Tab-separated table of C-alpha atoms in Angstrom:
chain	number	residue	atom	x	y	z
A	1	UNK	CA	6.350	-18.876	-50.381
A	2	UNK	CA	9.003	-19.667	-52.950
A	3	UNK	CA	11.480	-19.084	-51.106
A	4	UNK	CA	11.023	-21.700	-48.260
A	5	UNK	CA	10.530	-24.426	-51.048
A	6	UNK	CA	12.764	-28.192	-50.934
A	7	UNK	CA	15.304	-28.269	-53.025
A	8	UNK	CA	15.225	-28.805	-56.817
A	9	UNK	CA	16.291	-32.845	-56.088
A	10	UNK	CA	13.632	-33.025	-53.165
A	11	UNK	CA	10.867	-31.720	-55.010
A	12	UNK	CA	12.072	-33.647	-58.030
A	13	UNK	CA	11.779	-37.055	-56.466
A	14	UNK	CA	8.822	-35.885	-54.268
A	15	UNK	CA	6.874	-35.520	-58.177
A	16	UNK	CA	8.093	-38.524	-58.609
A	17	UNK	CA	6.408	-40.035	-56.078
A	18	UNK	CA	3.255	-38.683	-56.263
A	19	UNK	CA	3.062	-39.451	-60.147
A	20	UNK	CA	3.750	-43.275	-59.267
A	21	UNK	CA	1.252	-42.940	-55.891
A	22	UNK	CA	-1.241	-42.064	-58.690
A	23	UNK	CA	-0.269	-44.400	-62.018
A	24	UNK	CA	0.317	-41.093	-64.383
A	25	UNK	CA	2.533	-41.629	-67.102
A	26	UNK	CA	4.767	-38.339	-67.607
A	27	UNK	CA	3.060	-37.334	-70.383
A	28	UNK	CA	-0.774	-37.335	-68.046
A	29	UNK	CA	1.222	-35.141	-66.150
A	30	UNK	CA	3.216	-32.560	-68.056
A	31	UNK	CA	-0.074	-31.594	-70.554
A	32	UNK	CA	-1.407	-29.730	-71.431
A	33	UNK	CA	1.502	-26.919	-70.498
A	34	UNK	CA	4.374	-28.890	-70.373
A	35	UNK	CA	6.178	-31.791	-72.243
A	36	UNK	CA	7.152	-35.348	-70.798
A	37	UNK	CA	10.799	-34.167	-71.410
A	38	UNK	CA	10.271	-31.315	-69.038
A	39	UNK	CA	8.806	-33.604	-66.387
A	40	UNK	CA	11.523	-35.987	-67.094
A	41	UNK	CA	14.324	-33.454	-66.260
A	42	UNK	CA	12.288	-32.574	-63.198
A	43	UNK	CA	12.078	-35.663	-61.563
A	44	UNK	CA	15.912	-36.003	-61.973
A	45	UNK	CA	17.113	-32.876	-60.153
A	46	UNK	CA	18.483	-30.940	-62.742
A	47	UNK	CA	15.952	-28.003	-62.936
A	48	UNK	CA	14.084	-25.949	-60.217
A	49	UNK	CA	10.791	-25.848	-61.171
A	50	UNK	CA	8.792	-22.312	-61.500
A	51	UNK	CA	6.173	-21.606	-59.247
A	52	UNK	CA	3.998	-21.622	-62.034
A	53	UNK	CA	4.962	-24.921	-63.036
A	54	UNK	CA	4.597	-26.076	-59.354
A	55	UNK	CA	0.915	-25.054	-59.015
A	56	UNK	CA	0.181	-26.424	-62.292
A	57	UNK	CA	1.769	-29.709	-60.834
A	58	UNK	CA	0.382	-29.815	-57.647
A	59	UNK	CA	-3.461	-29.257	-59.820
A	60	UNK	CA	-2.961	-32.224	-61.820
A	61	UNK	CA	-1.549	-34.255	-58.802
A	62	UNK	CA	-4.512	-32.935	-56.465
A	63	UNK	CA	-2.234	-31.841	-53.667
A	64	UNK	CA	-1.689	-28.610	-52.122
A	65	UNK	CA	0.859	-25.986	-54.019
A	66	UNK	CA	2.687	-25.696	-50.469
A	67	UNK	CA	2.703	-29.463	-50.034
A	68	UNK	CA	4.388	-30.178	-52.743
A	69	UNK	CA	6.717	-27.486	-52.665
A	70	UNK	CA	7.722	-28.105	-48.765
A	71	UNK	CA	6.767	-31.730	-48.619
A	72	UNK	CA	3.811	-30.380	-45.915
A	73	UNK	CA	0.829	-31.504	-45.651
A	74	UNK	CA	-1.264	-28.865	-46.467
A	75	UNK	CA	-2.832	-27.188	-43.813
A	76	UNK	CA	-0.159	-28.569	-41.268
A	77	UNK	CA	1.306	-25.591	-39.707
A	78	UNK	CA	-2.759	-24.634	-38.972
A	79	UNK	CA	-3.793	-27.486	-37.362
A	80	UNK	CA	-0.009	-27.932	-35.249
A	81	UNK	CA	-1.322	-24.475	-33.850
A	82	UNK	CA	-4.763	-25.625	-32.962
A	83	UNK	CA	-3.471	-29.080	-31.458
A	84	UNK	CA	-0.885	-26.769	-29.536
A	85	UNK	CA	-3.659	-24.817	-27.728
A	86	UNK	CA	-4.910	-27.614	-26.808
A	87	UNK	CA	-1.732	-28.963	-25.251
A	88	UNK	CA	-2.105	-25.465	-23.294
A	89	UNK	CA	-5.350	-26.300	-22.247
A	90	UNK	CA	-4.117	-29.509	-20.600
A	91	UNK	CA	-1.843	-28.144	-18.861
A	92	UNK	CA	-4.145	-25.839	-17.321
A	93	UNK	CA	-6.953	-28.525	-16.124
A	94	UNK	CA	-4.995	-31.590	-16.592
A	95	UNK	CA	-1.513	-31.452	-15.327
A	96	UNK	CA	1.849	-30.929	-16.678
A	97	UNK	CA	2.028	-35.052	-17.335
A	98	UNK	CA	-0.613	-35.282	-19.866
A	99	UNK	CA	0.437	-31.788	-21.409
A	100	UNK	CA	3.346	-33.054	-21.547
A	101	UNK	CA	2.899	-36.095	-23.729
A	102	UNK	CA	1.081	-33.545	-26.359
A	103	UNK	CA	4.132	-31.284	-26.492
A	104	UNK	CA	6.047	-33.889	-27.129
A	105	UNK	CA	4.554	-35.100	-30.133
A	106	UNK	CA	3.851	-31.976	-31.368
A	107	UNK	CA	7.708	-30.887	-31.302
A	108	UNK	CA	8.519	-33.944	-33.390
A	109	UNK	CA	6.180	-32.879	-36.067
A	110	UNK	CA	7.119	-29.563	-35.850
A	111	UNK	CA	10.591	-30.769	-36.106
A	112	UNK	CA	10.479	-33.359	-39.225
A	113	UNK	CA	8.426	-30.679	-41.030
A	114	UNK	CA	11.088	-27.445	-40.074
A	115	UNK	CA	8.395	-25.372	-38.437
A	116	UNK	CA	10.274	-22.917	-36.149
A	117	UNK	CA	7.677	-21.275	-34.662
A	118	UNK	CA	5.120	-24.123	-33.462
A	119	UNK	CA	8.533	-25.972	-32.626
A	120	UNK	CA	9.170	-23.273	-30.296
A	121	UNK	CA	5.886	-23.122	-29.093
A	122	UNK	CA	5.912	-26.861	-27.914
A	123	UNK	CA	9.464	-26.192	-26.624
A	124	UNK	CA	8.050	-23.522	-24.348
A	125	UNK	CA	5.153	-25.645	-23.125
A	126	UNK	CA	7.606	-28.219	-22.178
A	127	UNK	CA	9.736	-25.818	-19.994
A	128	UNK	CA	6.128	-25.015	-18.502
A	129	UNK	CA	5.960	-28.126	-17.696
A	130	UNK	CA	9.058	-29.013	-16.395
A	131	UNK	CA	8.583	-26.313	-14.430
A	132	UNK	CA	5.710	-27.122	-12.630
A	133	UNK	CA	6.869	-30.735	-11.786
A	134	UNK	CA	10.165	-29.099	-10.377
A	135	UNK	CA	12.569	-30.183	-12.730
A	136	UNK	CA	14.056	-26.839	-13.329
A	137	UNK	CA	17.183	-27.868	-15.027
A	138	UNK	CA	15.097	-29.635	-17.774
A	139	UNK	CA	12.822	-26.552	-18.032
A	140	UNK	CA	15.670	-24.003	-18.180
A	141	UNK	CA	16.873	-25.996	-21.199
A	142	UNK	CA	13.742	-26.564	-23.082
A	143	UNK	CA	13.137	-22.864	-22.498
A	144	UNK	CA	16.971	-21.842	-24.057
A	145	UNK	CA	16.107	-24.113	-27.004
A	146	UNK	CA	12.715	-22.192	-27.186
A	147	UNK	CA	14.951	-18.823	-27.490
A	148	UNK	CA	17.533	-19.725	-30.026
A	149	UNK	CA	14.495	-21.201	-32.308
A	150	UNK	CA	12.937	-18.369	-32.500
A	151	UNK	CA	16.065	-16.061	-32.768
A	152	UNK	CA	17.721	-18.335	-35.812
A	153	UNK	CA	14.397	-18.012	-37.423
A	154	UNK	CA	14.468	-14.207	-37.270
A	155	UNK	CA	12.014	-13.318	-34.467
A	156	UNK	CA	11.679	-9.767	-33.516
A	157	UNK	CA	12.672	-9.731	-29.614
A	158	UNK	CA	8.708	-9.658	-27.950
A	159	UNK	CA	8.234	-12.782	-29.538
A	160	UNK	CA	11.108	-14.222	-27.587
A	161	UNK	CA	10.149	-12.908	-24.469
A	162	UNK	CA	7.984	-15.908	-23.272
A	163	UNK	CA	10.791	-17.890	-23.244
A	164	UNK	CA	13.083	-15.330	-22.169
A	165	UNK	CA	10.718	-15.067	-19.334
A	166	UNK	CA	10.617	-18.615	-18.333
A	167	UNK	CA	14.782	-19.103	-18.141
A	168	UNK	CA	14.279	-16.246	-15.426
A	169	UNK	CA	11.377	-18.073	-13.286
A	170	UNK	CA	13.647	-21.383	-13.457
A	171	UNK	CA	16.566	-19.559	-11.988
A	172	UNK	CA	14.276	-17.799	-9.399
A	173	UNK	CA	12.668	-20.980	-8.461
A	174	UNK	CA	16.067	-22.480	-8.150
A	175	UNK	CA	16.725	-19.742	-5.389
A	176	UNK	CA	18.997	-17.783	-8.346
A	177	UNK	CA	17.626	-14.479	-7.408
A	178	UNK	CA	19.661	-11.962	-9.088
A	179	UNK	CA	20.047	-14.000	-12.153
A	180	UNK	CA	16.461	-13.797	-13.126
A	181	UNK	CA	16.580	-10.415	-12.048
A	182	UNK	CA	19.024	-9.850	-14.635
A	183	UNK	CA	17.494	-11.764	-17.142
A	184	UNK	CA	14.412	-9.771	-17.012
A	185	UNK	CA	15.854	-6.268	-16.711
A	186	UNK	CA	18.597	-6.195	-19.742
A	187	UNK	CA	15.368	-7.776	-21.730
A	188	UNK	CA	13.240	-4.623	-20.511
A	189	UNK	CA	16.098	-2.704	-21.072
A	190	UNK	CA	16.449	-4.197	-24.670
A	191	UNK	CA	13.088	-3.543	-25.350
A	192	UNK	CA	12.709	-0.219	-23.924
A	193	UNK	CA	15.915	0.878	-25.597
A	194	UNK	CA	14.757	-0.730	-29.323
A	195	UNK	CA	11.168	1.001	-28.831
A	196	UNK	CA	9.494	-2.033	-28.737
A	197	UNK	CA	6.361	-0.841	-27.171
A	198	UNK	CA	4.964	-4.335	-27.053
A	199	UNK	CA	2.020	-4.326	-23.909
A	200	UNK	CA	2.187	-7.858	-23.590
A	201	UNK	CA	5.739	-8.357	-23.494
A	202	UNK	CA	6.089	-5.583	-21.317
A	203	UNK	CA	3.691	-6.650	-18.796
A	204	UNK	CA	5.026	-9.960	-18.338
A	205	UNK	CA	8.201	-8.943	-17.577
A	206	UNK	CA	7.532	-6.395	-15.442
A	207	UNK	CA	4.974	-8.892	-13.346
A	208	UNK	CA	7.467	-11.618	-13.399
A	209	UNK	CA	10.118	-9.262	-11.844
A	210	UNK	CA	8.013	-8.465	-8.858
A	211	UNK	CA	8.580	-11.594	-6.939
A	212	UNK	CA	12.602	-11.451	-7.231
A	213	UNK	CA	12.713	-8.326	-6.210
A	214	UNK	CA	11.161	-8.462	-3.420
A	215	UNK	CA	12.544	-11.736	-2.230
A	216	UNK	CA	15.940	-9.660	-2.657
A	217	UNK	CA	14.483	-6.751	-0.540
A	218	UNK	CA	14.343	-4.396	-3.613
A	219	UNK	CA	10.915	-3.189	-2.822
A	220	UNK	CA	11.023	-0.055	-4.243
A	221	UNK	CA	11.936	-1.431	-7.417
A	222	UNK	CA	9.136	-4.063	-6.796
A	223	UNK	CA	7.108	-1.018	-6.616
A	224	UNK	CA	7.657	0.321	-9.618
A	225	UNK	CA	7.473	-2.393	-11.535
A	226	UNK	CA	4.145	-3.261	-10.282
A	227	UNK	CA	3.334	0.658	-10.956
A	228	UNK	CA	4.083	-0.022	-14.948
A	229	UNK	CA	2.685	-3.148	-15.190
A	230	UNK	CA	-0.902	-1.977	-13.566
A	231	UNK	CA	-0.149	0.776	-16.812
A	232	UNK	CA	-0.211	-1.283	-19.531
A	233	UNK	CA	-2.830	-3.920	-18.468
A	234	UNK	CA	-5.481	-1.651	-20.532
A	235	UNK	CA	-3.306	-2.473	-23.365
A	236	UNK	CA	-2.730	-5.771	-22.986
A	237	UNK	CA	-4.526	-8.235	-24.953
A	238	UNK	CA	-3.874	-11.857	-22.810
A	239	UNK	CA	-6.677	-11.875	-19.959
A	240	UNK	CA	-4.345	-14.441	-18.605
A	241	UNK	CA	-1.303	-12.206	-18.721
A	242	UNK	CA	-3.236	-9.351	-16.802
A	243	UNK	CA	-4.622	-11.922	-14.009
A	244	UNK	CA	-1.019	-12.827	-13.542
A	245	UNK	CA	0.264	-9.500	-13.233
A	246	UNK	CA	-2.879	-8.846	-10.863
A	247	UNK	CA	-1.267	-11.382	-8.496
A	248	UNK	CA	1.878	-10.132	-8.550
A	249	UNK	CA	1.308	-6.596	-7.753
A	250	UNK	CA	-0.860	-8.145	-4.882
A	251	UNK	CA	2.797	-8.253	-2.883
A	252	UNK	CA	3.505	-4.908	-3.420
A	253	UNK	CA	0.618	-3.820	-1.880
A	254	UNK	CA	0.657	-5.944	1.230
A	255	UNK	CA	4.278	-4.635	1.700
A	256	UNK	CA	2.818	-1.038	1.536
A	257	UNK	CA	0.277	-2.261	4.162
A	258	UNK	CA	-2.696	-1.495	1.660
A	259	UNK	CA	-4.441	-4.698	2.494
A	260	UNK	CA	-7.778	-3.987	1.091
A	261	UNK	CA	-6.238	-3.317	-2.019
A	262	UNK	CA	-4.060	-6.619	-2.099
A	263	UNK	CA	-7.105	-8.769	-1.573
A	264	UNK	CA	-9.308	-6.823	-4.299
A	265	UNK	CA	-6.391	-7.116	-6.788
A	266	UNK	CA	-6.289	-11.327	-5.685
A	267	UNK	CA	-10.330	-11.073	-5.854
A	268	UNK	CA	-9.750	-9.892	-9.668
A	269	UNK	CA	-6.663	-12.598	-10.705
A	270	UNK	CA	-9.362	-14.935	-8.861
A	271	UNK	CA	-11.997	-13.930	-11.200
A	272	UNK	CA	-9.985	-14.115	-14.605
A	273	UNK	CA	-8.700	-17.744	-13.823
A	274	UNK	CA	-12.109	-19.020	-13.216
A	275	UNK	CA	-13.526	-17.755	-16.348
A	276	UNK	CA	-10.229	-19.082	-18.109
A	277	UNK	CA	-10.564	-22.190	-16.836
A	278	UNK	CA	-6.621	-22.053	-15.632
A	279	UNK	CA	-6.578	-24.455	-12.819
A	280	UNK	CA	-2.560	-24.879	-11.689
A	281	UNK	CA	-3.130	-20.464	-12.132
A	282	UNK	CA	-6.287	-20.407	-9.829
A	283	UNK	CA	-4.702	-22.448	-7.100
A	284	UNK	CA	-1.487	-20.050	-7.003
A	285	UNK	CA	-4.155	-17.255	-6.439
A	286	UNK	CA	-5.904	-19.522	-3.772
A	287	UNK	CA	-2.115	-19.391	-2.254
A	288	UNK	CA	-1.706	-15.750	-2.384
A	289	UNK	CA	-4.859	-14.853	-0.796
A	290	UNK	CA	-3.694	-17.333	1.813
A	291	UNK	CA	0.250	-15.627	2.183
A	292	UNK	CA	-1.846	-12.460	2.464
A	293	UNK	CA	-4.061	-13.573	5.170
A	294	UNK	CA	-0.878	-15.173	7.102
A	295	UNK	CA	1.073	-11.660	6.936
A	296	UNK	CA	-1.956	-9.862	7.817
A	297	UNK	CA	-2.822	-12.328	10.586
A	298	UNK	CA	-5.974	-14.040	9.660
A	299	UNK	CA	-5.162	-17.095	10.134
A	300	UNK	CA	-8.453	-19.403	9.934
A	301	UNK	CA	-9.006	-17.744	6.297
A	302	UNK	CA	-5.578	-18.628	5.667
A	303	UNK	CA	-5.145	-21.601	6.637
A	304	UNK	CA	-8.730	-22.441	4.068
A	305	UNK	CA	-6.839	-20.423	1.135
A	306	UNK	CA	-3.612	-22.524	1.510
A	307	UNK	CA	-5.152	-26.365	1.788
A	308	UNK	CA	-7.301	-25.274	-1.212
A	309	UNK	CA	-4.301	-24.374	-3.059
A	310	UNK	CA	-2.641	-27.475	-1.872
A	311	UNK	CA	-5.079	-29.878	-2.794
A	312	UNK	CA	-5.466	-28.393	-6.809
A	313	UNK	CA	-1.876	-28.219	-7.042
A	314	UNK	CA	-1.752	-31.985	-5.570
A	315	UNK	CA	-4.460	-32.923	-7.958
A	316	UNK	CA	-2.574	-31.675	-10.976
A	317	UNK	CA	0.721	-33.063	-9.848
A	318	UNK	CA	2.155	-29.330	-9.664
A	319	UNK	CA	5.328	-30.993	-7.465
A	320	UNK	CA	7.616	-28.129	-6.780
A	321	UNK	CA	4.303	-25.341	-6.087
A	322	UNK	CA	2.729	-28.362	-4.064
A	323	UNK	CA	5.505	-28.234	-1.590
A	324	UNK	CA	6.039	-24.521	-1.179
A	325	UNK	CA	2.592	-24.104	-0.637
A	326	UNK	CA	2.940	-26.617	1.774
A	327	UNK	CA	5.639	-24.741	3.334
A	328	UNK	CA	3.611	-21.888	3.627
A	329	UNK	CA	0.837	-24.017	5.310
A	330	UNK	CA	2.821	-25.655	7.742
A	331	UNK	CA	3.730	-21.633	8.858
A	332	UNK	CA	0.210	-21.144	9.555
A	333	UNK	CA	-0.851	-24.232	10.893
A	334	UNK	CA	2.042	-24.160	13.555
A	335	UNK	CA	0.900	-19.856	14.114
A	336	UNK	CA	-2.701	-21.793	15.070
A	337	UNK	CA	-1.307	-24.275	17.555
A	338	UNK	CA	-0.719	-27.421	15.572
A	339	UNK	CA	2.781	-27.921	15.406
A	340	UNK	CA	2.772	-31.683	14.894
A	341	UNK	CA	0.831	-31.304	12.076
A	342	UNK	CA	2.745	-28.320	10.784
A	343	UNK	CA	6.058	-30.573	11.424
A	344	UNK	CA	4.767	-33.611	9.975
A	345	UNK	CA	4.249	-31.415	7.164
A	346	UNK	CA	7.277	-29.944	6.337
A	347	UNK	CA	9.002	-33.541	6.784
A	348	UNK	CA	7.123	-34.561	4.311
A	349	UNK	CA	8.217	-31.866	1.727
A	350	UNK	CA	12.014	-31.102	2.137
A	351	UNK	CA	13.389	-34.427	0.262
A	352	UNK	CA	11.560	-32.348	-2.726
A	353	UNK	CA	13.097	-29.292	-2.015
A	354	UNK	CA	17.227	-27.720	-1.739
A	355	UNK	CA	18.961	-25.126	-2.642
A	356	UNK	CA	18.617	-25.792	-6.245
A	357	UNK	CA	15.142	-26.559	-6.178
A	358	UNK	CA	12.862	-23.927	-4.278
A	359	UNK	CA	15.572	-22.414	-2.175
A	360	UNK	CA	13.865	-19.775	-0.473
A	361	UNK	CA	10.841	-22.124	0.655
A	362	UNK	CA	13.843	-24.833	1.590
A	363	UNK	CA	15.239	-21.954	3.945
A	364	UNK	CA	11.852	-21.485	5.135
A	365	UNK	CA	10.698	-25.380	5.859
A	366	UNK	CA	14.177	-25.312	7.889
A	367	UNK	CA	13.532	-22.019	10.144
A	368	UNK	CA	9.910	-23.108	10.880
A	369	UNK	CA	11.301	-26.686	12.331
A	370	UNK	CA	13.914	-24.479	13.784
A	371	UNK	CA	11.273	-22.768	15.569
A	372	UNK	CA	9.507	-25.794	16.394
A	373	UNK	CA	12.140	-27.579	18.048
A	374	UNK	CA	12.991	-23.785	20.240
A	375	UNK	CA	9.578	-24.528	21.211
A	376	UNK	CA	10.569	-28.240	22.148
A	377	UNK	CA	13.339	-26.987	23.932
A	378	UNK	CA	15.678	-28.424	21.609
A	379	UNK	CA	17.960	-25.772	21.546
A	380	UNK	CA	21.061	-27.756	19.496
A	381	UNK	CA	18.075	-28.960	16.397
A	382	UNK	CA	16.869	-24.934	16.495
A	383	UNK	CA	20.280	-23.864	15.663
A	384	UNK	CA	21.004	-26.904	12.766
A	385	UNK	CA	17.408	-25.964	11.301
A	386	UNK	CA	18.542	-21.989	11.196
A	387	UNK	CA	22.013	-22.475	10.131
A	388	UNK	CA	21.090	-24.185	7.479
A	389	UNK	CA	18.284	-21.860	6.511
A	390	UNK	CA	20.942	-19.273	6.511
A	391	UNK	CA	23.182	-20.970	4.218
A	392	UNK	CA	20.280	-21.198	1.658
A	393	UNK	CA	19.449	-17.692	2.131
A	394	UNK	CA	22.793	-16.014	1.450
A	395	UNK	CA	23.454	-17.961	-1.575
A	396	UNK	CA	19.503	-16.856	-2.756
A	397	UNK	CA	19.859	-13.578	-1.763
A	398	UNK	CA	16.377	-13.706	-0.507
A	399	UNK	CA	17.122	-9.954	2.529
A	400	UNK	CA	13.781	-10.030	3.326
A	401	UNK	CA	13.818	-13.948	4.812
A	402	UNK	CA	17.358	-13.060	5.989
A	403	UNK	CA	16.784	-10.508	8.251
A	404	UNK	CA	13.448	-12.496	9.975
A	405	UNK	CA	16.262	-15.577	10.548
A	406	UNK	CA	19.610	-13.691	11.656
A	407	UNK	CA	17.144	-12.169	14.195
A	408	UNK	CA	15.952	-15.938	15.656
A	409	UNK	CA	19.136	-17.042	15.448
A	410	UNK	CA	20.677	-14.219	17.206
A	411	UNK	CA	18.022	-14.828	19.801
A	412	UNK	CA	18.804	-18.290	20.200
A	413	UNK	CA	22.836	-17.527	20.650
A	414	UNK	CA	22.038	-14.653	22.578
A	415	UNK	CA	19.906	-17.073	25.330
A	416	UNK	CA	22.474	-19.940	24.738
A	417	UNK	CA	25.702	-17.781	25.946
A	418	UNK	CA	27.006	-17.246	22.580
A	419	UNK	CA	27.109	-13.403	22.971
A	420	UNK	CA	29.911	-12.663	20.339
A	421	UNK	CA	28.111	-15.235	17.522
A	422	UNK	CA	24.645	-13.730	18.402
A	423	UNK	CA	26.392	-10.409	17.255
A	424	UNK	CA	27.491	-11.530	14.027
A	425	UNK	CA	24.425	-13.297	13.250
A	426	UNK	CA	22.134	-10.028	13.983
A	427	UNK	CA	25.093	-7.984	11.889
A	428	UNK	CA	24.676	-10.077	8.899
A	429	UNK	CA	21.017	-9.310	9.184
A	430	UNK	CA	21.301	-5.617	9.701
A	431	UNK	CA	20.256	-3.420	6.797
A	432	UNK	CA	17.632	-5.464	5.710
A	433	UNK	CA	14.150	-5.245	5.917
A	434	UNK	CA	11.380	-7.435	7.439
A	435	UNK	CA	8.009	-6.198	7.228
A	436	UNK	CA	4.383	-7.961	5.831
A	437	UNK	CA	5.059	-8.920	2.259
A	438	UNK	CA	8.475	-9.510	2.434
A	439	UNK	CA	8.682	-12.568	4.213
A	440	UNK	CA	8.035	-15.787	2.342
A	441	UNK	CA	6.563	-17.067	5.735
A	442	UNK	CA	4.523	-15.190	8.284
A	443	UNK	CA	6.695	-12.731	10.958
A	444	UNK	CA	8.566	-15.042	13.291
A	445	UNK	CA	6.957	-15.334	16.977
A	446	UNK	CA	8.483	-11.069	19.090
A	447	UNK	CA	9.404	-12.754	21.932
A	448	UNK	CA	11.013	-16.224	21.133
A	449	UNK	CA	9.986	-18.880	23.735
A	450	UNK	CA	13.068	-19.065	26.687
């Protein structure tokens, strides 16, 4: 404790006025151990008290030793920690505005009283935040502040690794595939390396790196990862963490075509959220159940999965989730007939998403109305729509969506004419790999409409 004391002039004149708070003449304070001179001297700056002399101080003041030797009020750091759970809490059944407002307080308390770790903590839960109103740029940074906090105060890596972990879902959000992919793997590769067998660190890396990798088409990788992290959920000690990692590996499975499996891991996730009471997590569940109904082509159950999703992630003003989901809706809704609907849908959604703001679901609103308008007829608004789902594609990296689109676009050249464009659009889509799972939308329609 001594050694994160003020210094000798702070605690000096922070005696000082405590002594005059309480009318205590020098002398009322310094005895019976000490003399008025001492006290004197003290006040002025020009010794560093002991920490005997301290806790005799703080007793005849009737304040807390670590009060007066940090200028804390005592029990501060305890009840920051409790106030930030409940911040958490918010965010899970109240939305990221009201959390929002609590971490910021909190982070100017921690701040004025040089708490690195709850100031951290608040910093992450605003990047959470952030996050799940789409400002990703915001979140990135409140999540790179969270980072060097913890690193200038000396934090062992797993203890960075939340925030380390949410830099790499605003770059994959952002349509930055290979950046978060990076992120997390020289982190696992850190840890790994350093023996840092921390489960819960571990896990959430591993889970968080399913979803880029198999947006880049890396689905062995995807594999594996979802392989290690189904390992160490026995270990782990965050029921949260595990439900999340239960979702993720849910893709994996659906690519391998073990759809019973999928759903039962979703069922599970499902489960934990409920009991958690982790709303904005419990809808993103409600939406994979749905994705996994789309690819696996029950569509009515779908459809019910995604407009429940829809309407919690509405409710808690989740912006940027709200409109991929709605994305993903519109997919299914236009699969079932109602293209109107499904169009007036994904209208309503783009102006909240581009390529740096939920690329890959961008790319996808754009192919759908590309679709939508082949069906029309409208042969020139099919091939805007696709080419500039393309264009947010290649820069995402997303091979799965890629190959689905240089296929309909082909198609679409092909039937228009364009013989020698159609070729190099079904080139640039050779080599990868569309198949259930790896699509952020449901397989687009065998035989295009002529």
């Amino acid at each position: 404790m001594s050694g994160d004391r003020d210094d000798r002039g702070t605690i000096g004149r922070r005696v000082q006025r405590l002594r005059a708070e309480r009318g205590m003449t020098q002398r009322q304070l310094a005895e019976p151990a000490y003399t008025p001179a001492y006290i004197s001297t003290l006040e002025a700056g020009r010794v560093r008290p002991s920490e005997e002399a301290l806790r005799h101080l703080a007793e005849r003041l009737g304040v807390g030793y670590e009060e007066l030797a940090t200028g804390r009020p005592a029990r501060l750091a305890t009840d920051l920690r409790l106030r930030l759970t409940g911040a958490q809490r918010a965010l899970a059944t109240e939305g990221a505005e009201e959390a929002a407002g609590q971490y910021a307080a909190l982070l100017a308390e921690a701040e004025a009283h040089e708490l690195p770790e709850e100031r951290a903590a608040a910093l992450l839960g605003l990047g959470e935040c952030a996050v799940e109103t789409g400002e990703l740029t915001t979140g990135r940074q409140y999540f790179e502040q969270a980072e060097q906090c913890l690193a200038d105060a000396g934090a062992p890596l797993p203890a960075r690794v939340p925030a380390l972990r949410g830099r790499a879902l605003a770059h994959y959000l952002a349509g930055e595939l290979r950046y978060a992919v990076y992120l997390l793997e020289t982190t696992l590769d850190e840890l790994n390396r350093g023996g840092l067998h921390d489960p819960d660190a571990l896990l959430l890396l591993y889970a968080s790196a399913i979803g880029p990798y198999m947006d880049m088409g890396a689905h062995a990788r995807a594999a594996q990862a979802a392989e290690l992290a189904l390992s160490l959920a026995p270990s782990a000690g965050d029921p949260a963490l595990v439900a999340r990692m239960h979702r993720s590996v849910a893709r994996t499975l659906l690519a391998e075509g073990r759809l019973a499996e999928a759903d039962a891991s979703l069922a599970k996730a499902a489960e934990l959220y409920r009991t958690l009471q982790l709303r904005t997590e419990l809808a993103n569940c409600h939406w994979m159940r749905g994705y996994v109904c789309a690819q696996n082509g029950e569509l009515p159950r779908a459809e019910a999965e995604m407009r429940e999703a829809l309407g919690m992630l509405s409710a808690g003003r989740a912006a940027l989730y709200s409109s991929q989901v709605a994305v993903e809706l519109a997919d299914v809704l236009h699969r079932r007939g109602k293209s109107a609907e499904a169009a007036g849908l994904l209208h309503g959604v783009l102006d909240d998403l581009s390529s740096e703001r939920g690329a890959v679901h961008s790319a996808g609103a754009h192919r759908l109305l590309g679709i939508i308008a082949e069906d029309a007829r409208d042969t020139e608004a099919a091939e805007e729509h696709y080419v500039r789902a393309l264009s947010l594609l290649e820069r995402a990296g997303a091979a799965g969506d890629l190959a689905d689109l240089c296929r309909l676009l082909g198609d679409l050249l092909r039937r228009t004419g364009r013989v020698e464009a159609a070729l190099d659009a079904y080139r640039t889509g050779l080599g990868h790999r569309t198949a259930p799972g790896t699509t952020t939308l449901g397989p687009a329609p065998a035989q295009p409409p002529l």
